[in-house]
PDB file of C-alpha atoms in Angstrom:
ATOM      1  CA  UNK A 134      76.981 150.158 245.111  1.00  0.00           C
ATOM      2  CA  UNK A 135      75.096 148.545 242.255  1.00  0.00           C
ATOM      3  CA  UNK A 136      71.459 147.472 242.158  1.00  0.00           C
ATOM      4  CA  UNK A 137      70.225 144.055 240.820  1.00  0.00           C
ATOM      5  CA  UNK A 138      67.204 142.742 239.044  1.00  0.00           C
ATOM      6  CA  UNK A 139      64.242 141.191 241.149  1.00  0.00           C
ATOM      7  CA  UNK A 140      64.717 138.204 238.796  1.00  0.00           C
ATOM      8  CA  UNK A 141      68.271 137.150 239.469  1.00  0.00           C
ATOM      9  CA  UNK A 142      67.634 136.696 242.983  1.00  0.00           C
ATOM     10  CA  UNK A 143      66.539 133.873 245.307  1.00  0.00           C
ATOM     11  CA  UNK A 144      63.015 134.818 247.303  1.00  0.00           C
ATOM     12  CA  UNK A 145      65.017 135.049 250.639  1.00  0.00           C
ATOM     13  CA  UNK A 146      66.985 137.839 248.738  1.00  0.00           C
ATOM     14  CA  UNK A 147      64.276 139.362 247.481  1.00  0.00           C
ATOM     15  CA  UNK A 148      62.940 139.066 251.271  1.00  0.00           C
ATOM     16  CA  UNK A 149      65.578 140.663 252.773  1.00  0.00           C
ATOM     17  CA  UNK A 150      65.870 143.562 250.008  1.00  0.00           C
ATOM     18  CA  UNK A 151      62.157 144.387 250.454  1.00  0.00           C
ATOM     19  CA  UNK A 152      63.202 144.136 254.808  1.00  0.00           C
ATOM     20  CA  UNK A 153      65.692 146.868 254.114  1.00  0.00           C
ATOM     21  CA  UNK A 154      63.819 149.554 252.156  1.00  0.00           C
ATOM     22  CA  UNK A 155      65.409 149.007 248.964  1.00  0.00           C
ATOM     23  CA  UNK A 156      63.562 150.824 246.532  1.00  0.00           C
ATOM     24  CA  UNK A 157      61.982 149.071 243.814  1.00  0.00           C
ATOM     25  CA  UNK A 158      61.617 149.987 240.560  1.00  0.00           C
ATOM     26  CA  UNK A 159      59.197 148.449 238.119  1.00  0.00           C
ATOM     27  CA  UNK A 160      59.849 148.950 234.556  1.00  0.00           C
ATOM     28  CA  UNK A 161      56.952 149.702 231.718  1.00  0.00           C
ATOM     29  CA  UNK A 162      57.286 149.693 228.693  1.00  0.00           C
ATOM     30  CA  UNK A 163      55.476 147.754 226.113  1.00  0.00           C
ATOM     31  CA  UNK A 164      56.850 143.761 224.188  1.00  0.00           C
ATOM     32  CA  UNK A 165      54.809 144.502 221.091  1.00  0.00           C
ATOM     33  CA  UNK A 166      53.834 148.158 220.013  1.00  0.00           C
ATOM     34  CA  UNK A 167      53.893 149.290 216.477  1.00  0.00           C
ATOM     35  CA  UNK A 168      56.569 151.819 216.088  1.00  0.00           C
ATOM     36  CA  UNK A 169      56.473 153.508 212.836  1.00  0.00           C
ATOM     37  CA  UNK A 170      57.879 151.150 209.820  1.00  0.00           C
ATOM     38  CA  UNK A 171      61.106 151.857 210.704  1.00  0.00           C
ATOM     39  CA  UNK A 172      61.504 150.596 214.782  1.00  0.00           C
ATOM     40  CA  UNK A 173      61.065 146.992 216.359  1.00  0.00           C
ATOM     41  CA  UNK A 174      57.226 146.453 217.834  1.00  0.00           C
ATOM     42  CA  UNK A 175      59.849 146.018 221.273  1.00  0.00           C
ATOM     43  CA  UNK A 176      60.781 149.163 221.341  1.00  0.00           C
ATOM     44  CA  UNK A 177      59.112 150.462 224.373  1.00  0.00           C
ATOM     45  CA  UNK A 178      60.731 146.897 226.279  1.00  0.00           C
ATOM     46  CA  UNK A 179      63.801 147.677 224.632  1.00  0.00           C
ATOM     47  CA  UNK A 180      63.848 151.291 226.103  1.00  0.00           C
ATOM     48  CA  UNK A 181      62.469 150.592 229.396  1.00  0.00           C
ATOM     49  CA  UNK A 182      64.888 147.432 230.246  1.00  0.00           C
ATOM     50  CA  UNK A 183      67.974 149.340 229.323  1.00  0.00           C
ATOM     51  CA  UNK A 184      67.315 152.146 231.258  1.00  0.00           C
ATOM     52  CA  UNK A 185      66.213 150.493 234.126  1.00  0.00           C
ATOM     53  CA  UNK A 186      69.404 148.629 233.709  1.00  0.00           C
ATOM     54  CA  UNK A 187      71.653 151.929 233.680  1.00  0.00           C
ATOM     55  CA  UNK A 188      69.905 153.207 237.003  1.00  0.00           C
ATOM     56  CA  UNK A 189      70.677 149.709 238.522  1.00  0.00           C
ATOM     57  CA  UNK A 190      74.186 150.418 237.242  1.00  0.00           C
ATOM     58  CA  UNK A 191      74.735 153.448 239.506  1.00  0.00           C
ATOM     59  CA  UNK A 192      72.047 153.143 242.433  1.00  0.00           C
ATOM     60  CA  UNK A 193      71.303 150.400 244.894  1.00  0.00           C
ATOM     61  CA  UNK A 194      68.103 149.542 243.559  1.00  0.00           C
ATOM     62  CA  UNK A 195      65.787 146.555 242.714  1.00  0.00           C
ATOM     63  CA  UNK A 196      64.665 146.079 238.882  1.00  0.00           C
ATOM     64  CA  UNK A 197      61.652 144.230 238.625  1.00  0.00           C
ATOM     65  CA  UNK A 198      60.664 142.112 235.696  1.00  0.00           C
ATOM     66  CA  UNK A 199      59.522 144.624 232.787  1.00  0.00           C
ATOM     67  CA  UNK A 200      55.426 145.202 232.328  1.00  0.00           C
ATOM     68  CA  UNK A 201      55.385 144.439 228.592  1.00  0.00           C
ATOM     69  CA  UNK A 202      51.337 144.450 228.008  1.00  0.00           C
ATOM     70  CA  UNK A 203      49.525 147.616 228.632  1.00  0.00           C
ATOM     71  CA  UNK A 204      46.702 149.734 227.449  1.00  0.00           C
ATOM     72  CA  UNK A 205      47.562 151.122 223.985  1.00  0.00           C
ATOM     73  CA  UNK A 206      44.086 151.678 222.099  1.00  0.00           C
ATOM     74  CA  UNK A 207      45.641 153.749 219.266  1.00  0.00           C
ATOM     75  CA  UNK A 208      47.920 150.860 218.133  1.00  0.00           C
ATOM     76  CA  UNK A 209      44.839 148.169 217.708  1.00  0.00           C
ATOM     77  CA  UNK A 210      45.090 148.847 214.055  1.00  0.00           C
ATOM     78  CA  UNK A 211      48.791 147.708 213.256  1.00  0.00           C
ATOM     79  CA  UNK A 212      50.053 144.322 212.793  1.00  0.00           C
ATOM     80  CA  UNK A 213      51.419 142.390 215.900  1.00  0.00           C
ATOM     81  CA  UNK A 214      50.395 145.540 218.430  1.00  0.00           C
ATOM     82  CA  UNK A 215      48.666 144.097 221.002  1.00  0.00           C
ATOM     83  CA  UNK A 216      47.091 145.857 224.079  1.00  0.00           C
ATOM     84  CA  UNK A 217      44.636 145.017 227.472  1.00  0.00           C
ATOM     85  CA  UNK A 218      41.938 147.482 227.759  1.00  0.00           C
ATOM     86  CA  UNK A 219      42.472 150.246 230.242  1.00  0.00           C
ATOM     87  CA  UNK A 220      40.196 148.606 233.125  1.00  0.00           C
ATOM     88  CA  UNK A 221      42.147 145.557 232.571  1.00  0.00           C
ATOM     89  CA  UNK A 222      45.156 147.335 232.582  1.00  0.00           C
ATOM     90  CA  UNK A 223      44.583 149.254 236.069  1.00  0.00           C
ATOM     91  CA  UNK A 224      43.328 145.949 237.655  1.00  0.00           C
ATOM     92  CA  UNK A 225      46.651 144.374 236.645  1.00  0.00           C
ATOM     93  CA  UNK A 226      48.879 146.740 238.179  1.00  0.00           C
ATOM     94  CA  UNK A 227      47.006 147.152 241.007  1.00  0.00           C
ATOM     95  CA  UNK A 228      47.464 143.479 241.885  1.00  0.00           C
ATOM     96  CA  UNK A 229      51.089 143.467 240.895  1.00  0.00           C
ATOM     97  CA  UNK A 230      51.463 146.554 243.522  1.00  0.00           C
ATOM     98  CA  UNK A 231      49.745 144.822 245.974  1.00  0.00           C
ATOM     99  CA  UNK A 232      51.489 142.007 245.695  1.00  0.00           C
ATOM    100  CA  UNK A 233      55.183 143.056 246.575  1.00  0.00           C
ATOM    101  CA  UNK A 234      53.619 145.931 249.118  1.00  0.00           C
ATOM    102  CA  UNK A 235      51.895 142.601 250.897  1.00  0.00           C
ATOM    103  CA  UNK A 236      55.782 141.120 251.111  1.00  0.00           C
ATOM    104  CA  UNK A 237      57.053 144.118 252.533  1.00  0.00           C
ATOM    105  CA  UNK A 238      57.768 146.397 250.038  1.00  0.00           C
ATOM    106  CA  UNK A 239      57.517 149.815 250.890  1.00  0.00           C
ATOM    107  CA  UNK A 240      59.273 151.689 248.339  1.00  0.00           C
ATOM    108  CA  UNK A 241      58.155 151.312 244.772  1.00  0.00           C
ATOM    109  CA  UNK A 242      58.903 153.519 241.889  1.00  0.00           C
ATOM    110  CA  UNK A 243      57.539 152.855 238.265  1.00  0.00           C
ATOM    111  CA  UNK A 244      59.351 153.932 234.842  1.00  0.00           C
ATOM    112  CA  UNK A 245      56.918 154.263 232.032  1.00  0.00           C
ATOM    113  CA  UNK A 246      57.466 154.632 228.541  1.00  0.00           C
ATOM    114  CA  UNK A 247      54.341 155.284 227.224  1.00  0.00           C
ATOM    115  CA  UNK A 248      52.040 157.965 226.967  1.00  0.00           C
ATOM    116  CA  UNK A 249      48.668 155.915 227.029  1.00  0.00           C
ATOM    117  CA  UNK A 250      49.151 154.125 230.134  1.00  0.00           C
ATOM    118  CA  UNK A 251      50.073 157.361 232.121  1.00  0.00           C
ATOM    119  CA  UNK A 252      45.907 157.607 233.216  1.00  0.00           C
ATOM    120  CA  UNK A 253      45.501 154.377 234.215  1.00  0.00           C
ATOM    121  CA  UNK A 254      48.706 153.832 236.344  1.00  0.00           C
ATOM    122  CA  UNK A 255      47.194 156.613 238.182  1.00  0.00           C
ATOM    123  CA  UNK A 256      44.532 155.374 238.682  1.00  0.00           C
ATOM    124  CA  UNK A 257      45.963 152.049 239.957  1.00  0.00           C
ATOM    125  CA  UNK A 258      48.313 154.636 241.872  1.00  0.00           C
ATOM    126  CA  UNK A 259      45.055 156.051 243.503  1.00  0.00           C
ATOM    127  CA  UNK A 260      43.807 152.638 244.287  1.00  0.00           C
ATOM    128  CA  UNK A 261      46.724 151.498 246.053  1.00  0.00           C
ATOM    129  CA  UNK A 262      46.893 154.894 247.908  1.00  0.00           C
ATOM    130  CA  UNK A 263      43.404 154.147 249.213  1.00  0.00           C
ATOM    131  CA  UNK A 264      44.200 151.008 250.188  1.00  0.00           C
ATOM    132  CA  UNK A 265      47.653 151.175 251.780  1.00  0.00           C
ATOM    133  CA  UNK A 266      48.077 154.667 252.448  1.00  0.00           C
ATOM    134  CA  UNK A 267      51.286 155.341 250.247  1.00  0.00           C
ATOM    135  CA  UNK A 268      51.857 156.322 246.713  1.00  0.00           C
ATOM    136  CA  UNK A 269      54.047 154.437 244.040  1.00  0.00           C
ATOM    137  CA  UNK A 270      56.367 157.060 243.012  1.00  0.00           C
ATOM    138  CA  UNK A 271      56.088 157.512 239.062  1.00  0.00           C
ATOM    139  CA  UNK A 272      58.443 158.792 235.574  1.00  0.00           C
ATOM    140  CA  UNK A 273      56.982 159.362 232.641  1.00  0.00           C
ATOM    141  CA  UNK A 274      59.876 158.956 230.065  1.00  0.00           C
ATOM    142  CA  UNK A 275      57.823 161.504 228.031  1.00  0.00           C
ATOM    143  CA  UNK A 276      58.327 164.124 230.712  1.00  0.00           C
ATOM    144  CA  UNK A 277      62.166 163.156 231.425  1.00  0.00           C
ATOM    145  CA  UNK A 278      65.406 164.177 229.587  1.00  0.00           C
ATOM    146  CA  UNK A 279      64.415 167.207 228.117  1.00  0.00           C
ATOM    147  CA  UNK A 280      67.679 168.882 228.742  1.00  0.00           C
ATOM    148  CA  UNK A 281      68.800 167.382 225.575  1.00  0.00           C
ATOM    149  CA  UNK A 282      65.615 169.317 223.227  1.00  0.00           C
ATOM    150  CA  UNK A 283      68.030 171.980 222.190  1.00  0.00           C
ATOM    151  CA  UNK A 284      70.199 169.380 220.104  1.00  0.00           C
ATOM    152  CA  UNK A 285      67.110 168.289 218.545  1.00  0.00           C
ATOM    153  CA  UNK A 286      65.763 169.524 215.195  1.00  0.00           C
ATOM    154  CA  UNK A 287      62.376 168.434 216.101  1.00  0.00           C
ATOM    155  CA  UNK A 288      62.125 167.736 220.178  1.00  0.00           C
ATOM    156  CA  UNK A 289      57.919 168.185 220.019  1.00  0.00           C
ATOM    157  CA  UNK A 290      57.639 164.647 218.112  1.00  0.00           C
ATOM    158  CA  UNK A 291      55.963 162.042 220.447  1.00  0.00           C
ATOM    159  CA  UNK A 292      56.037 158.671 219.029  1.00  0.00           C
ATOM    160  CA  UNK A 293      58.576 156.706 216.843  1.00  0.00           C
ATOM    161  CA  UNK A 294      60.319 160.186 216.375  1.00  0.00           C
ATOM    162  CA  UNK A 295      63.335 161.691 216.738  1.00  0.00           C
ATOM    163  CA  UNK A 296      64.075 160.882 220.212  1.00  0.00           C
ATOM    164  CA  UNK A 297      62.545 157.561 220.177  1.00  0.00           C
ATOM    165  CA  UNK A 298      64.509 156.603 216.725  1.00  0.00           C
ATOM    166  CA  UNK A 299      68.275 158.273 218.306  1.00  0.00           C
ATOM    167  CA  UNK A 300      67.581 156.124 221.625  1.00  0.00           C
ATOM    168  CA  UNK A 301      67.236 152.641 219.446  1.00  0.00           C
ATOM    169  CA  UNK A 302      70.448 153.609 217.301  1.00  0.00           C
ATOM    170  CA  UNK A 303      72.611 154.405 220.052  1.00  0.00           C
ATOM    171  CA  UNK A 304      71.224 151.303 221.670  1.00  0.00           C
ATOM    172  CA  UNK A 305      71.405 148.588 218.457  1.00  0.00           C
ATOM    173  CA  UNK A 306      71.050 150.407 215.171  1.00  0.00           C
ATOM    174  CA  UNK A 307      70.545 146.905 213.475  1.00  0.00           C
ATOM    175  CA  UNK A 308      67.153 147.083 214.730  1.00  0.00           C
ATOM    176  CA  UNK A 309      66.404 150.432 212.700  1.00  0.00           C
ATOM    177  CA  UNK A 310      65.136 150.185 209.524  1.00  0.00           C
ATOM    178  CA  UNK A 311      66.303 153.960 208.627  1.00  0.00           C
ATOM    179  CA  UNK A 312      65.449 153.539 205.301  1.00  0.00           C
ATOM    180  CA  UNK A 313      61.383 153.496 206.178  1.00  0.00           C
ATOM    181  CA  UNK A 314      61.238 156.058 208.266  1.00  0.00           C
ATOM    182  CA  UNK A 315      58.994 159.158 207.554  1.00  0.00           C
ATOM    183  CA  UNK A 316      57.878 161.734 209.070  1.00  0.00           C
ATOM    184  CA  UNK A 317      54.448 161.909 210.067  1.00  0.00           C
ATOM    185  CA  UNK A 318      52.381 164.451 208.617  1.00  0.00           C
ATOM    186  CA  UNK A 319      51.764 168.096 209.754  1.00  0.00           C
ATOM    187  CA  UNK A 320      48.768 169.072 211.508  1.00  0.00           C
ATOM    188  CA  UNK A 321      48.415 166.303 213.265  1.00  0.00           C
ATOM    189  CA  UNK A 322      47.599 167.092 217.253  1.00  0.00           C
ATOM    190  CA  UNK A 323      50.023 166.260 220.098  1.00  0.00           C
ATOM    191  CA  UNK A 324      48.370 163.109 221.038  1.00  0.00           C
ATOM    192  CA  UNK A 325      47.539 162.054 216.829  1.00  0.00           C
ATOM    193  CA  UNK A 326      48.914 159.515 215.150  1.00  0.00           C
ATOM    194  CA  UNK A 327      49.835 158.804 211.292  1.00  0.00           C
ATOM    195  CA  UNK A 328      47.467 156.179 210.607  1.00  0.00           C
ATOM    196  CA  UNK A 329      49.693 154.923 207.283  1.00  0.00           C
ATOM    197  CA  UNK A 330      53.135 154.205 209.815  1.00  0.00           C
ATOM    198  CA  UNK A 331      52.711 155.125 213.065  1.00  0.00           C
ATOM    199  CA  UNK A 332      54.557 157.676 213.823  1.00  0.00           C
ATOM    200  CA  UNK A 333      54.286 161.030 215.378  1.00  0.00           C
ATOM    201  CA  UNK A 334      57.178 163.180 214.993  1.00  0.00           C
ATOM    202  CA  UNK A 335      60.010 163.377 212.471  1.00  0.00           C
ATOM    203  CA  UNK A 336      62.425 159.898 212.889  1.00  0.00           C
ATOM    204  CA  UNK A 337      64.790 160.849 209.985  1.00  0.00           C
ATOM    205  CA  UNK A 338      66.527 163.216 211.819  1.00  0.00           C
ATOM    206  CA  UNK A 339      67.454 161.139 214.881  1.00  0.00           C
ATOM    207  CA  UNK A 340      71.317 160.146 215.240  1.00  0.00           C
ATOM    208  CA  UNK A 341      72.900 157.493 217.733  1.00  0.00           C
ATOM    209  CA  UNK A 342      74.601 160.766 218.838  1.00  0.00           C
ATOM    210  CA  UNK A 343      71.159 162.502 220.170  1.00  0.00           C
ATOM    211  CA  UNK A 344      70.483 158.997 221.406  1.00  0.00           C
ATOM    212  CA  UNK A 345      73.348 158.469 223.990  1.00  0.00           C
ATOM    213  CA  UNK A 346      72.647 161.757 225.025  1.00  0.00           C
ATOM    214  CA  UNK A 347      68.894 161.138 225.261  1.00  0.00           C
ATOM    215  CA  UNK A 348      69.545 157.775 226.987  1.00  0.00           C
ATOM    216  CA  UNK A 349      72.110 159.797 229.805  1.00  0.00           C
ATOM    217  CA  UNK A 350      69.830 162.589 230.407  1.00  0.00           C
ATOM    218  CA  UNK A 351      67.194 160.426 231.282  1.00  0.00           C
ATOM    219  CA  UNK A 352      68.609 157.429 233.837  1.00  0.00           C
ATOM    220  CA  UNK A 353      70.049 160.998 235.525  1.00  0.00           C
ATOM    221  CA  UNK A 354      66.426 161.881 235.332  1.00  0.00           C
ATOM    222  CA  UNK A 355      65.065 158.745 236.923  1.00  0.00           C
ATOM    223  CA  UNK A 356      67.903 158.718 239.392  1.00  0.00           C
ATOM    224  CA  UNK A 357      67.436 162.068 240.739  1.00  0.00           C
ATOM    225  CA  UNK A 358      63.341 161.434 241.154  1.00  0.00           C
ATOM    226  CA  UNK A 359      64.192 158.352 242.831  1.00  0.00           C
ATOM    227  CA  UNK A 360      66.592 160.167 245.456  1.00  0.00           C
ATOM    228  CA  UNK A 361      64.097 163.308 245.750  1.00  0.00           C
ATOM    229  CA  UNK A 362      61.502 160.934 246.897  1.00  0.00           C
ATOM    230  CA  UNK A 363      62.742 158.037 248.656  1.00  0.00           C
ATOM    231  CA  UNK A 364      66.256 159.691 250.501  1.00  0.00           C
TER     232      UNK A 364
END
């Protein structure tokens, strides 16, 4: 039985959905995020709506509309990133969480693509937790898939990098600009950044290949931490 998104339903579905313990899963993933020089500022979006989209595929679940606008302070810098900051950020969610859990919604898991707004949903986790007495379930895409690493030349990259740049090829490779990517310099730690593109990691060795298999490792990821926790 296939899922649905919140958004293509009328409220007395979306009533009766919440009624039933469907879970809910509320995609994040950023609208406008630089990326390197080579990937589309949507790139987060891109990844988070198309996974969320596979898992609907295969489980009974509810999408909801995806959080494009986040806190990502490193970003400021580059043209057309644009970001909340992280109080504003935690306050948002929290009402958004509050919001379907005061319709009825008791099962609510959150996909997130980035690495900067892991903290704060925490913290709005922690809020909510104190408030209503149950925890939003959470993936971190950065923590998911990693069965594939061994068919990656470089699987400790972190941002517009090898797994990152395979994902958006196997997805639409007319929105990779293969030609500008570089990789990011050495030495730089696990949560740096090339301040000239970036980019952390190595993007030119990422193949649509690595990219399906990225993108199928981790909806089985999401699935499975959806099951473990709510059946």
């Amino acid at each position: 039985m296939k899922g649905a998104w919140l958004a293509n339903l009328t409220w007395p579905e979306a009533e009766a959905k919440f009624a039933d313990g469907t879970v809910l899963l509320i995609p994040v993933g950023a609208t406008s995020k630089a990326h390197g020089r080579h990937l589309p500022l949507g790139t987060d979006a891109m990844l988070a709506r198309v996974l969320a989209d596979r898992v609907a595929f295969r489980m009974p679940i509810l999408v909801a509309p995806v959080v494009g606008l986040g806190h990502y302070p490193a970003f400021a810098d580059f043209a057309g990133s644009q970001q909340t900051s992280r109080e504003t950020f935690v306050a948002f969610m929290t009402e958004l969480l509050s919001g379907y859990l005061d319709q009825g919604c008791r099962r609510i898991s959150i996909f997130n693509v980035g690495v900067s707004t892991e903290a704060p949903l925490r913290e709005a986790a922690d809020r909510i937790e104190a408030r209503y007495g149950l925890r939003p379930h959470k993936a971190h895409m950065r923590n998911l898939g990693r069965a594939v690493d061994r068919f990656l030349d470089k699987p400790e990259g972190g941002h517009a990098d090898e797994r990152e740049t395979s994902m958006v090829l196997a997805i639409d490779p007319g929105m990779v600009r293969l030609e500008e990517a570089r990789p990011s310099p050495p030495g730089l730690p696990a949560d740096g950044l090339d301040p000239l593109t970036g980019t952390l990691g190595d993007p030119t060795k990422a193949t649509p290949e690595k990219g399906r298999r990225l993108l199928d490792a981790i909806m089985v990821d999401i699935i499975e931490g959806i099951e473990a926790e709510f059946f």
